[in-house]
Amino acid sequence: ARVMPLFFIKLTPLVLPVPSSLGLLSTKSPCQPGFSQSFYSVQIPRDVLQGQTALMNSILKFSSILLSTVKFDDCNGNQAVVFQSSDPIFSVRTDGSIFTQGGDASLEKPVQFKLTASGPHKHVWETVVQLAITDPPSPQQNEDEVSYPSFSHFSAPLVITFPGFGLNSSEGLRRRKRDWVIPPINVAENSRGPFPQMLVSIRSDQDQDISIRYSITGVGADQPPNEVFNIDPVLGKMFVTKPLDREHRSSYHLRAHAVDMNGNQVENPIDLYIFVIDMNDNRPEFKNQVYNGSVDEGSKPGTYVMHLSAFDADDNTTANGMVRYRILSQTPHSPIPNMFTINSETGDIVTVAPGLDREKVSQYTIIVQATDMEGNLNFGLSNTATAIITVTDINDNPPMLTSRTFSGEVPENRVDVVVANLTVIDADQPHSPNWNAIYRIISGDPSGHFTIRTDPVTNDGMVTVVKPVDFEMNRAFMLTVVVSNQAHLASGIQSSLQSTAGVTISVQDVNEAPYFPTNPKHIRFEEGVPAGTSLTTFSAADPDRLQMQQTIRYSKLNDPADWLSINRTNGQIVTTAMLDRESIYVKNNIYEATFLATDNGFPAASGTGTLQIYLIDINDNPPALIPKESQICERMNRNVNSVNITAADADTDPNAGPFVFELPNFPTSIRRNWTISRINGDYARLGLRYQIYLEPGMYEVPVIVSDSGNPPLSNRSLIKVKVCPCDENGDCTTLGAVAAAGLGTGAIISILICIIILLSMVLLFVVWIKRREKERQTKQLLIDPEDDVRDNILKYDEEGGGEEDQDYDLSQLQQPDSLEHIISKPPGVRRVDERPIIPESQYPIRPVVPHPGDIGDFIHEGLRAADNDPTAPPYDSLLVFDYEGSGSTAGSVSSLNSSSTGDQDYDYLNDWGPRFKKLADMYGGGDDD
């Protein structure tokens, strides 16, 4: 295709003249290498692309504009600087001109690419160029209606003019122009400044006539975030004050206002749209650092494995946010280094080669890289994540037995015994359905004597006996065993020849116990057969008939009634006592005994057999009457002067009922006074004859009862009948019952009197006990509880009038007239309160648990003993203190007054014990106040 130049940017140093009116120094500022701007936006009219002539004219026009505004300087004269475009459609020449291949560039949508300048010392500078196409004004629209700017970038900011609506003094209201279509203002994020950076200039066409003040409102101006944009109120220049972040906010909508000095609106507000141009400042981020996936072994190329995704915060409509994936490494490299591939756009990992084998490699670790800028490694940012791919097992390895033949042996008549162990090899994953073995016996065991169980740990097959084997029937078994897995083999995998093996099992002969062919054995005999009767021969057989010839001996194991014996050699059963069907050892007419048959093998073995004898009943038990005792009324009263009786027979039919009841002929008084009538085959009624009166008492009535046996058996039974007077309900009265027992009226009255006397004596004794208890409780103690100083508060503020003012009997304090007990004291005793050396008197002992009423008696007795005891201490007897005879010259003690003058020491009260502690505290200056 022919190279068609679209436009070029002359990247040359530019030194602008500094007007002297600014008053700035003429010295050159320090050089900063790089592009003058981090973002350039170029809008190309559509007619530029319509023909070569128009294209060349447009290029010249653009060139003239760009040379005056755009510059690049590496501060070394731009020598050996290489320019490179991130978009392969556009190419850059050494002079900075950008060309495109004819027909390959489509500007229907804005195109953005990165331009990189590389210096000789590996210095790299970047800028972003955005190309967009604009439509020229249509022929139907005049220039008064709409205006389109054809180019905008940071280096040449737009000048936006408010549409006029001013008043003309001569013409009145002028025709209003239609509003401008204000193109959006593009600002690259993360700009390096310097700030504030001018974006656009706003002016009103009335600023020549009046003073205008400009302002902006909206988010980023007077709304949070505040002061991102500001405007010079006089000049109308709008600035951005700080770097913008598109990921934080991608656009701003502001309104520009123009007012006069009085705040009156001069122009209609215009809308300003500011778009933050995305820069590639965010790396792709994986949601997880480690991803886990799986794929079956043996999968074909192209099999989906897993998905990875990375998110880029940059604009995904531009190359900055377009992420591409690639695999950096695979571990291990078996069987080839690139077993997997990843879709660069979707992040899906698939297999690209056959040969996945879990038995060789069970897991792969893959490092995946995500790069933005559509995967351009030179300009894009990258990040990595780890993908762990587990190769899952399939049943591609059939189980193989380690041997073609196995053998074992088992004793006969044993069950649940492992006789052989089959070992198997399976390369699939252990303890999975692809590895677990299942064993089957396909031939050699038609009767089902064996089964094969799988050991869950080792996967071995355990041949187990589940049904006893008999050496005399089968001496050996030849089994054919096949092994398989729980899971079916994978498609295309065939079973191995080693999955089948033969198992030989030998049966060992052991000494088996003799057995009774008929067990239990049933025989029938009539009861009552005499001792020594031969009943039957109960013989046993020995199963060891091939290799062993043994002798059997018999013995009795269980014979509850001890009626039988057995011959030791031939097993003949003979009775040792008479058989009785009515014995407690016979259940349901059957008597059961157990016998033992023992051989002479080594070791000896024995077997048991049961003999059941059915005893046929014979008429060997006479009937008996019940009840044995009863009572009837002495006179006819509502048919209660009769009693129902029944007969019981230990035999069974036909040797039992119906029964015959009759009264004996002797003595004659029986038939004269009594009568018996049959109710049915088992019951009869016994009663007094009509108009027969018997004295109350106990009567014995003989009754003869006969059964229906052949010949019949009879029994004479006595029934004790009480004849007594009855009340209106037919019940015997109390006196009647006593009289019936054989006591007269006088005896009954005497018994009643004795009972009354006994009850009266008991009542009197209880009353006496209660009275004595009451007397004990009413006795007073010697010392009133209120006078006991140990448990009461004493009153010390009562002052009497002395002995002369009170009517006291002082005779008790005087020396008694008789001092014989004092004169008779032993020599050497001069004081009556001294303890003589004589034997001490015995004082009464207080009971351990005294009755409350005995306390007063105990105190009185102790006081009496103390009064008569010359050895008693002074505090236990009435003593005379300081007796001076009668007619004391001392006046009343009430005439003594306490002196309040002077100090007296009362500390000695502390030595008198706890009873004087309160007094000592009061007068002795104790701690208690």
PDB file of C-alpha atoms in Angstrom, residues 293-299 303 305 340 356-359 361-364 389-396 428-429 432 434:
ATOM      1  CA  GLY A 293      -7.480 -26.458  37.985  1.00  0.00           C
ATOM      2  CA  SER A 294      -7.620 -30.044  36.881  1.00  0.00           C
ATOM      3  CA  VAL A 295      -7.633 -32.083  33.710  1.00  0.00           C
ATOM      4  CA  ASP A 296      -8.063 -35.802  33.145  1.00  0.00           C
ATOM      5  CA  GLU A 297      -5.034 -37.736  32.147  1.00  0.00           C
ATOM      6  CA  GLY A 298      -5.020 -38.817  28.533  1.00  0.00           C
ATOM      7  CA  SER A 299      -7.043 -35.728  27.485  1.00  0.00           C
ATOM      8  CA  THR A 303      -9.336 -29.843  26.185  1.00  0.00           C
ATOM      9  CA  VAL A 305      -8.499 -26.919  31.738  1.00  0.00           C
ATOM     10  CA  PHE A 340      -0.728 -26.076  27.700  1.00  0.00           C
ATOM     11  CA  LEU A 356      -0.888 -36.356  30.028  1.00  0.00           C
ATOM     12  CA  ASP A 357      -0.205 -39.304  32.328  1.00  0.00           C
ATOM     13  CA  ARG A 358      -0.979 -39.012  36.057  1.00  0.00           C
ATOM     14  CA  GLU A 359       1.242 -41.973  36.821  1.00  0.00           C
ATOM     15  CA  VAL A 361       3.321 -36.370  36.249  1.00  0.00           C
ATOM     16  CA  SER A 362       0.450 -35.718  38.622  1.00  0.00           C
ATOM     17  CA  GLN A 363       0.674 -31.920  38.786  1.00  0.00           C
ATOM     18  CA  TYR A 364       1.875 -29.006  36.662  1.00  0.00           C
ATOM     19  CA  ILE A 389      -3.063 -27.958  37.233  1.00  0.00           C
ATOM     20  CA  THR A 390      -3.753 -31.354  38.783  1.00  0.00           C
ATOM     21  CA  VAL A 391      -3.860 -34.314  36.437  1.00  0.00           C
ATOM     22  CA  THR A 392      -6.832 -36.368  37.632  1.00  0.00           C
ATOM     23  CA  ASP A 393      -6.806 -40.106  37.439  1.00  0.00           C
ATOM     24  CA  ILE A 394      -8.816 -42.219  35.028  1.00  0.00           C
ATOM     25  CA  ASN A 395      -9.018 -45.974  35.072  1.00  0.00           C
ATOM     26  CA  ASP A 396      -6.399 -46.543  32.422  1.00  0.00           C
ATOM     27  CA  ASP A 428      -4.057 -45.913  39.374  1.00  0.00           C
ATOM     28  CA  GLN A 429      -4.604 -43.543  42.289  1.00  0.00           C
ATOM     29  CA  SER A 432     -10.052 -44.470  44.519  1.00  0.00           C
ATOM     30  CA  ASN A 434     -10.059 -46.717  39.776  1.00  0.00           C
TER      31      ASN A 434
END
